[in-house]
mmCIF file of C-alpha atoms and ligand atoms in Angstrom:
data_model
loop_
_atom_site.group_PDB
_atom_site.id
_atom_site.type_symbol
_atom_site.label_atom_id
_atom_site.label_comp_id
_atom_site.label_asym_id
_atom_site.label_seq_id
_atom_site.Cartn_x
_atom_site.Cartn_y
_atom_site.Cartn_z
ATOM 1 C CA MET A 1 -55.535 -36.599 33.318
ATOM 2 C CA ARG A 2 -57.909 -33.614 33.158
ATOM 3 C CA GLU A 3 -56.800 -30.971 35.666
ATOM 4 C CA PHE A 4 -58.952 -28.850 37.955
ATOM 5 C CA THR A 5 -58.097 -25.763 40.011
ATOM 6 C CA PRO A 6 -59.154 -25.485 43.666
ATOM 7 C CA GLU A 7 -61.065 -22.302 42.712
ATOM 8 C CA TYR A 8 -63.085 -24.134 40.030
ATOM 9 C CA LEU A 9 -64.051 -26.946 42.420
ATOM 10 C CA GLU A 10 -64.940 -24.574 45.257
ATOM 11 C CA HIS A 11 -66.997 -22.392 42.898
ATOM 12 C CA THR A 12 -68.912 -25.215 41.161
ATOM 13 C CA ARG A 13 -69.694 -27.080 44.406
ATOM 14 C CA ARG A 14 -70.677 -24.068 46.528
ATOM 15 C CA GLY A 15 -73.997 -24.816 48.304
ATOM 16 C CA MET A 16 -74.327 -28.137 46.487
ATOM 17 C CA TRP A 17 -75.130 -30.294 49.508
ATOM 18 C CA GLU A 18 -77.047 -27.786 51.640
ATOM 19 C CA SER A 19 -79.806 -30.388 51.416
ATOM 20 C CA THR A 20 -78.438 -33.919 51.799
ATOM 21 C CA ALA A 21 -81.727 -35.824 51.213
ATOM 22 C CA ALA A 22 -80.446 -37.320 47.921
ATOM 23 C CA LEU A 23 -77.565 -38.878 49.886
ATOM 24 C CA ASP A 24 -79.936 -40.910 52.137
ATOM 25 C CA PRO A 25 -79.309 -44.223 50.258
ATOM 26 C CA LEU A 26 -75.604 -43.945 51.196
ATOM 27 C CA GLU A 27 -76.686 -44.769 54.796
ATOM 28 C CA LEU A 28 -74.086 -42.336 56.105
ATOM 29 C CA GLU A 29 -75.412 -42.525 59.664
ATOM 30 C CA SER A 30 -74.152 -46.135 59.982
ATOM 31 C CA ARG A 31 -70.856 -46.004 58.040
ATOM 32 C CA GLU A 32 -67.595 -46.877 59.822
ATOM 33 C CA ARG A 33 -65.042 -46.154 57.077
ATOM 34 C CA VAL A 34 -65.741 -44.129 53.953
ATOM 35 C CA VAL A 35 -63.357 -43.615 51.039
ATOM 36 C CA ASP A 36 -64.073 -40.635 48.729
ATOM 37 C CA VAL A 37 -62.220 -41.364 45.466
ATOM 38 C CA GLY A 38 -61.222 -38.413 43.253
ATOM 39 C CA CYS A 39 -62.008 -36.163 46.217
ATOM 40 C CA GLY A 40 -60.264 -33.083 44.759
ATOM 41 C CA THR A 41 -60.374 -30.335 47.376
ATOM 42 C CA GLY A 42 -62.708 -32.458 49.520
ATOM 43 C CA GLU A 43 -65.976 -30.632 48.793
ATOM 44 C CA LEU A 44 -67.954 -33.900 49.147
ATOM 45 C CA SER A 45 -65.598 -35.406 51.763
ATOM 46 C CA ARG A 46 -66.576 -32.624 54.197
ATOM 47 C CA VAL A 47 -70.271 -33.405 53.756
ATOM 48 C CA LEU A 48 -69.610 -37.123 54.262
ATOM 49 C CA ALA A 49 -67.572 -36.406 57.407
ATOM 50 C CA ALA A 50 -70.346 -34.196 58.810
ATOM 51 C CA GLU A 51 -73.066 -36.791 58.132
ATOM 52 C CA SER A 52 -71.219 -39.974 59.145
ATOM 53 C CA PRO A 53 -69.857 -41.073 62.533
ATOM 54 C CA GLY A 54 -67.116 -43.039 60.724
ATOM 55 C CA GLU A 55 -63.737 -41.986 59.376
ATOM 56 C CA VAL A 56 -63.718 -40.418 55.896
ATOM 57 C CA VAL A 57 -60.542 -40.700 53.812
ATOM 58 C CA GLY A 58 -60.074 -38.701 50.581
ATOM 59 C CA VAL A 59 -58.075 -40.116 47.661
ATOM 60 C CA ASP A 60 -56.925 -38.217 44.587
ATOM 61 C CA ALA A 61 -54.168 -38.381 41.983
ATOM 62 C CA ASP A 62 -53.611 -34.600 42.167
ATOM 63 C CA THR A 63 -51.505 -33.823 45.239
ATOM 64 C CA ALA A 64 -52.049 -30.036 44.955
ATOM 65 C CA LEU A 65 -55.828 -30.549 45.371
ATOM 66 C CA LEU A 66 -55.213 -33.021 48.202
ATOM 67 C CA SER A 67 -53.319 -30.359 50.153
ATOM 68 C CA VAL A 68 -56.642 -28.445 50.386
ATOM 69 C CA ALA A 69 -58.729 -31.569 51.184
ATOM 70 C CA ARG A 70 -56.243 -32.484 53.944
ATOM 71 C CA GLU A 71 -57.403 -29.449 55.954
ATOM 72 C CA HIS A 72 -60.722 -31.282 56.419
ATOM 73 C CA VAL A 73 -60.170 -35.071 56.195
ATOM 74 C CA PRO A 74 -57.242 -37.515 56.126
ATOM 75 C CA THR A 75 -56.047 -38.047 52.546
ATOM 76 C CA VAL A 76 -54.041 -40.545 50.495
ATOM 77 C CA ALA A 77 -52.538 -39.921 47.046
ATOM 78 C CA GLY A 78 -53.526 -42.615 44.584
ATOM 79 C CA ASP A 79 -54.989 -43.647 41.259
ATOM 80 C CA ALA A 80 -58.689 -44.569 41.141
ATOM 81 C CA THR A 81 -57.869 -47.636 39.039
ATOM 82 C CA ARG A 82 -55.209 -48.922 41.500
ATOM 83 C CA LEU A 83 -56.467 -47.871 44.912
ATOM 84 C CA PRO A 84 -53.881 -48.035 47.708
ATOM 85 C CA PHE A 85 -56.168 -50.036 50.064
ATOM 86 C CA VAL A 86 -56.528 -53.726 50.961
ATOM 87 C CA ASP A 87 -59.717 -55.633 50.052
ATOM 88 C CA ASP A 88 -62.784 -54.685 52.160
ATOM 89 C CA ALA A 89 -60.967 -51.671 53.650
ATOM 90 C CA ALA A 90 -64.155 -49.535 53.751
ATOM 91 C CA ASP A 91 -67.914 -50.030 54.106
ATOM 92 C CA LEU A 92 -68.656 -47.223 51.612
ATOM 93 C CA VAL A 93 -66.597 -46.215 48.588
ATOM 94 C CA VAL A 94 -67.991 -43.146 46.847
ATOM 95 C CA CYS A 95 -67.026 -40.683 44.122
ATOM 96 C CA GLN A 96 -68.434 -37.429 42.770
ATOM 97 C CA ALA A 97 -67.748 -36.289 39.189
ATOM 98 C CA LEU A 98 -64.824 -38.717 38.902
ATOM 99 C CA LEU A 99 -66.035 -41.450 36.504
ATOM 100 C CA ILE A 100 -66.917 -38.861 33.810
ATOM 101 C CA ASN A 101 -63.238 -37.857 33.768
ATOM 102 C CA LEU A 102 -61.718 -41.318 33.416
ATOM 103 C CA PRO A 103 -60.755 -43.030 30.126
ATOM 104 C CA ASP A 104 -61.588 -46.409 31.739
ATOM 105 C CA PRO A 105 -64.315 -45.833 34.385
ATOM 106 C CA ALA A 106 -65.087 -49.577 34.552
ATOM 107 C CA ALA A 107 -61.567 -50.229 35.934
ATOM 108 C CA ALA A 108 -62.229 -47.736 38.747
ATOM 109 C CA VAL A 109 -65.604 -49.305 39.568
ATOM 110 C CA ARG A 110 -63.921 -52.738 39.850
ATOM 111 C CA GLU A 111 -61.502 -51.202 42.360
ATOM 112 C CA PHE A 112 -64.385 -49.637 44.332
ATOM 113 C CA ALA A 113 -65.991 -53.112 44.530
ATOM 114 C CA ARG A 114 -62.718 -54.686 45.654
ATOM 115 C CA ILE A 115 -62.087 -52.294 48.552
ATOM 116 C CA SER A 116 -65.704 -52.025 49.789
ATOM 117 C CA SER A 117 -67.249 -54.601 52.101
ATOM 118 C CA ASP A 118 -70.760 -53.170 51.655
ATOM 119 C CA LEU A 119 -71.760 -50.081 49.587
ATOM 120 C CA VAL A 120 -70.404 -48.413 46.465
ATOM 121 C CA ALA A 121 -71.859 -45.087 45.274
ATOM 122 C CA ALA A 122 -71.283 -42.593 42.484
ATOM 123 C CA ILE A 123 -72.637 -39.059 42.069
ATOM 124 C CA GLU A 124 -72.093 -38.267 38.402
ATOM 125 C CA PRO A 125 -73.453 -35.358 36.333
ATOM 126 C CA ASP A 126 -75.179 -35.583 32.981
ATOM 127 C CA ASN A 127 -73.486 -32.672 31.242
ATOM 128 C CA ALA A 128 -75.717 -33.122 28.159
ATOM 129 C CA ALA A 129 -78.764 -32.170 30.244
ATOM 130 C CA VAL A 130 -77.493 -28.936 31.832
ATOM 131 C CA GLU A 131 -80.075 -26.097 31.661
ATOM 132 C CA VAL A 132 -79.039 -22.433 31.514
ATOM 133 C CA SER A 133 -81.241 -19.353 31.464
ATOM 134 C CA SER A 134 -79.832 -15.832 31.451
ATOM 135 C CA THR A 135 -80.898 -12.234 31.032
ATOM 136 C CA VAL A 136 -78.165 -12.055 28.339
ATOM 137 C CA ASP A 137 -79.802 -13.886 25.390
ATOM 138 C CA ALA A 138 -76.515 -14.729 23.674
ATOM 139 C CA GLU A 139 -75.348 -16.547 26.808
ATOM 140 C CA GLU A 140 -78.018 -19.275 26.568
ATOM 141 C CA ARG A 141 -77.386 -19.792 22.847
ATOM 142 C CA LEU A 142 -73.581 -19.776 23.063
ATOM 143 C CA GLU A 143 -73.478 -22.063 26.095
ATOM 144 C CA ARG A 144 -75.718 -24.531 24.239
ATOM 145 C CA GLU A 145 -73.450 -24.371 21.181
ATOM 146 C CA VAL A 146 -70.229 -24.721 23.206
ATOM 147 C CA ARG A 147 -71.674 -27.576 25.275
ATOM 148 C CA ALA A 148 -72.720 -29.504 22.147
ATOM 149 C CA ALA A 149 -69.266 -29.060 20.572
ATOM 150 C CA TYR A 150 -67.503 -29.967 23.832
ATOM 151 C CA LEU A 151 -69.570 -33.161 24.161
ATOM 152 C CA ASP A 152 -68.521 -34.043 20.595
ATOM 153 C CA GLY A 153 -64.833 -33.343 21.128
ATOM 154 C CA VAL A 154 -64.242 -34.685 24.626
ATOM 155 C CA GLU A 155 -62.724 -38.159 24.976
ATOM 156 C CA THR A 156 -64.452 -39.336 28.155
ATOM 157 C CA ASP A 157 -68.171 -39.896 28.851
ATOM 158 C CA VAL A 158 -69.001 -36.540 30.479
ATOM 159 C CA ALA A 159 -72.746 -37.151 30.079
ATOM 160 C CA MET A 160 -72.614 -40.505 31.894
ATOM 161 C CA GLY A 161 -75.382 -39.687 34.403
ATOM 162 C CA GLU A 162 -77.659 -42.672 34.809
ATOM 163 C CA ARG A 163 -75.439 -45.035 32.769
ATOM 164 C CA VAL A 164 -73.413 -45.474 35.986
ATOM 165 C CA GLY A 165 -75.952 -48.193 36.909
ATOM 166 C CA ASP A 166 -74.844 -50.276 33.899
ATOM 167 C CA LEU A 167 -71.192 -49.868 34.903
ATOM 168 C CA PHE A 168 -72.007 -51.042 38.425
ATOM 169 C CA GLU A 169 -73.947 -54.081 37.196
ATOM 170 C CA THR A 170 -71.148 -55.043 34.788
ATOM 171 C CA ALA A 171 -68.781 -55.026 37.782
ATOM 172 C CA GLY A 172 -71.101 -57.515 39.541
ATOM 173 C CA LEU A 173 -72.662 -54.957 41.904
ATOM 174 C CA GLU A 174 -76.365 -54.905 42.757
ATOM 175 C CA VAL A 175 -77.873 -51.432 42.243
ATOM 176 C CA VAL A 176 -80.067 -50.657 45.272
ATOM 177 C CA ALA A 177 -80.986 -46.982 44.729
ATOM 178 C CA ARG A 178 -80.943 -44.224 42.117
ATOM 179 C CA ARG A 179 -81.776 -40.582 42.721
ATOM 180 C CA THR A 180 -81.538 -37.501 40.524
ATOM 181 C CA TYR A 181 -80.212 -34.462 42.331
ATOM 182 C CA ARG A 182 -80.660 -31.177 40.478
ATOM 183 C CA HIS A 183 -77.909 -28.787 41.569
ATOM 184 C CA GLU A 184 -79.223 -25.275 40.968
ATOM 185 C CA LYS A 185 -76.853 -22.307 40.814
ATOM 186 C CA LEU A 186 -78.239 -18.765 40.792
ATOM 187 C CA VAL A 187 -76.415 -15.539 40.017
ATOM 188 C CA GLU A 188 -78.351 -12.439 41.031
ATOM 189 C CA PRO A 189 -77.694 -9.164 42.863
ATOM 190 C CA PRO A 190 -75.896 -8.634 45.159
ATOM 191 C CA TYR A 191 -73.217 -10.490 43.193
ATOM 192 C CA SER A 192 -70.665 -12.621 45.017
ATOM 193 C CA GLU A 193 -66.939 -12.223 44.363
ATOM 194 C CA PRO A 194 -66.745 -15.627 42.512
ATOM 195 C CA ALA A 195 -69.723 -14.598 40.307
ATOM 196 C CA MET A 196 -67.907 -11.406 39.309
ATOM 197 C CA GLU A 197 -64.690 -13.332 38.646
ATOM 198 C CA SER A 198 -66.630 -15.790 36.490
ATOM 199 C CA ALA A 199 -68.111 -12.890 34.448
ATOM 200 C CA ALA A 200 -64.640 -11.376 34.000
ATOM 201 C CA LYS A 201 -63.397 -14.788 32.743
ATOM 202 C CA LYS A 202 -66.199 -14.795 30.159
ATOM 203 C CA ALA A 203 -65.251 -11.310 28.960
ATOM 204 C CA SER A 204 -61.567 -12.251 28.646
ATOM 205 C CA GLY A 205 -62.273 -15.630 27.008
ATOM 206 C CA ALA A 206 -60.193 -17.396 29.712
ATOM 207 C CA GLY A 207 -63.025 -19.768 30.708
ATOM 208 C CA LEU A 208 -63.534 -20.912 27.122
ATOM 209 C CA ALA A 209 -59.787 -21.441 26.666
ATOM 210 C CA ASP A 210 -59.981 -24.308 29.214
ATOM 211 C CA HIS A 211 -61.960 -26.249 26.571
ATOM 212 C CA GLU A 212 -60.065 -25.127 23.457
ATOM 213 C CA ARG A 213 -58.658 -28.583 22.657
ATOM 214 C CA GLU A 214 -62.070 -30.319 22.804
ATOM 215 C CA LEU A 215 -63.802 -27.540 20.822
ATOM 216 C CA ARG A 216 -61.194 -27.670 18.065
ATOM 217 C CA ALA A 217 -61.373 -31.496 18.048
ATOM 218 C CA ALA A 218 -65.119 -31.189 17.415
ATOM 219 C CA GLY A 219 -64.397 -29.022 14.354
ATOM 220 C CA ALA A 220 -65.690 -25.776 15.898
ATOM 221 C CA ASP A 221 -64.325 -22.462 14.567
ATOM 222 C CA TYR A 222 -62.653 -21.659 17.879
ATOM 223 C CA ASP A 223 -61.540 -18.106 17.037
ATOM 224 C CA GLU A 224 -65.021 -17.100 15.880
ATOM 225 C CA LEU A 225 -66.595 -18.750 18.926
ATOM 226 C CA ARG A 226 -64.138 -17.002 21.229
ATOM 227 C CA ALA A 227 -64.935 -13.563 19.743
ATOM 228 C CA ALA A 228 -68.703 -14.125 20.216
ATOM 229 C CA TRP A 229 -68.092 -15.519 23.722
ATOM 230 C CA ARG A 230 -66.067 -12.481 24.782
ATOM 231 C CA GLU A 231 -68.712 -10.100 23.449
ATOM 232 C CA MET A 232 -71.334 -12.018 25.445
ATOM 233 C CA GLY A 233 -69.044 -11.787 28.517
ATOM 234 C CA ARG A 234 -68.824 -8.011 28.125
ATOM 235 C CA ASP A 235 -72.650 -7.845 28.076
ATOM 236 C CA VAL A 236 -72.741 -9.899 31.283
ATOM 237 C CA VAL A 237 -70.254 -7.534 32.960
ATOM 238 C CA ARG A 238 -72.238 -4.490 31.771
ATOM 239 C CA GLU A 239 -75.556 -5.923 33.070
ATOM 240 C CA MET A 240 -73.853 -6.706 36.372
ATOM 241 C CA GLY A 241 -72.751 -3.084 36.607
ATOM 242 C CA GLU A 242 -76.436 -2.111 36.251
ATOM 243 C CA GLU A 243 -77.519 -4.880 38.691
ATOM 244 C CA GLN A 244 -79.747 -6.287 35.912
ATOM 245 C CA TYR A 245 -77.955 -9.596 35.336
ATOM 246 C CA ARG A 246 -79.559 -12.879 36.395
ATOM 247 C CA ARG A 247 -78.476 -16.409 35.503
ATOM 248 C CA ARG A 248 -79.830 -19.790 36.534
ATOM 249 C CA GLU A 249 -78.039 -23.071 35.846
ATOM 250 C CA VAL A 250 -79.236 -26.558 36.752
ATOM 251 C CA VAL A 251 -76.841 -29.504 36.579
ATOM 252 C CA PRO A 252 -78.505 -32.904 37.062
ATOM 253 C CA PHE A 253 -76.406 -35.362 39.093
ATOM 254 C CA GLU A 254 -77.330 -39.055 39.253
ATOM 255 C CA VAL A 255 -76.756 -40.637 42.657
ATOM 256 C CA THR A 256 -76.330 -44.382 42.112
ATOM 257 C CA VAL A 257 -75.843 -46.743 45.051
ATOM 258 C CA ALA A 258 -74.994 -50.440 44.879
ATOM 259 C CA ARG A 259 -74.173 -53.338 47.236
ATOM 260 C CA VAL A 260 -71.193 -55.572 46.695
HETATM 261 C C1 LIG B 1 -64.346 -32.893 38.671
HETATM 262 S S1 LIG B 1 -63.168 -33.228 39.897
HETATM 263 C C2 LIG B 1 -64.243 -33.729 41.226
HETATM 264 C C3 LIG B 1 -63.643 -33.482 42.590
HETATM 265 C C4 LIG B 1 -64.577 -33.782 43.748
HETATM 266 N N1 LIG B 1 -65.004 -35.164 43.758
HETATM 267 C C5 LIG B 1 -65.782 -32.867 43.713
HETATM 268 O O1 LIG B 1 -66.860 -33.304 43.289
HETATM 269 O O2 LIG B 1 -65.620 -31.685 44.058
HETATM 270 C C6 LIG B 1 -62.429 -34.779 39.419
HETATM 271 C C7 LIG B 1 -61.340 -35.224 40.349
HETATM 272 O O3 LIG B 1 -60.874 -36.523 39.965
HETATM 273 C C8 LIG B 1 -59.463 -36.555 40.091
HETATM 274 N N2 LIG B 1 -58.950 -37.627 39.227
HETATM 275 C C9 LIG B 1 -58.985 -37.675 37.875
HETATM 276 N N3 LIG B 1 -58.447 -38.835 37.444
HETATM 277 C C10 LIG B 1 -58.083 -39.539 38.549
HETATM 278 C C11 LIG B 1 -57.493 -40.812 38.766
HETATM 279 N N4 LIG B 1 -57.159 -41.622 37.749
HETATM 280 N N5 LIG B 1 -57.294 -41.215 40.042
HETATM 281 C C12 LIG B 1 -57.627 -40.413 41.084
HETATM 282 N N6 LIG B 1 -58.172 -39.200 40.950
HETATM 283 C C13 LIG B 1 -58.406 -38.756 39.687
HETATM 284 C C14 LIG B 1 -59.028 -35.161 39.696
HETATM 285 O O4 LIG B 1 -57.734 -34.861 40.176
HETATM 286 C C15 LIG B 1 -60.112 -34.317 40.345
HETATM 287 O O5 LIG B 1 -59.797 -33.989 41.664
#
């Protein structure tokens, strides 16, 4: 199972659901029991709990992440493909960035359908369609190169995006709504602490090391890539020191909602 740190999840989700319009088809205002599968640190669970009068329960296989989520919502440890709930236990079962990490996402969707009496929803990114622009030219080029190699070397469907609808239909669900939500992340002065940490990780090569296995599997020359990446990271840190650095990233998420 791919592992995530609480810091990574908090950093990548910061500000993500400041506008919740794309979540309208989840009918949160009328939900009585919501299960957020693969909730991690509960970044989405908190939004669901704020928008719904019902109870929100977070489920994840990683108990360290659940200890953070538990500060916000009740949690249960469990596997997405064998959910520890009886049939029809919830009226909405939802996940965010879970299916892209599973070797058998269809098995999880079947479980969602089993434990929901009404709606099933997934919010999944299309990592092949991420857009990056940066004042450091090499950053755009290297991120494009690393992303292409990662997509080649990774074993799960990390660019699933709108194909979630096909998974839902194969599980016998009726797709009732699809929305694209473009999550925009800006780095500009004054820089936040996480933005400076992220730049330092680029300069040390630590961020790239998280993907070493996939990059090598894709046949990339990892050592050469790492040297170029670190040089780019040093340019980012230098531009930050001069308050010149700006970066914009857009990650498209597909919100797919179905009825059982
Ligand atoms: C990219 S994170 C997304 C976390 C959270 N949904 C969010 O968007 O911030 C993927 C999550 O799925 C969990 N996960 C991966 N495989 C799982 C499985 N088989 N059963 C339950 N959780 C799983 C991971 O532990 C991790 O918390």
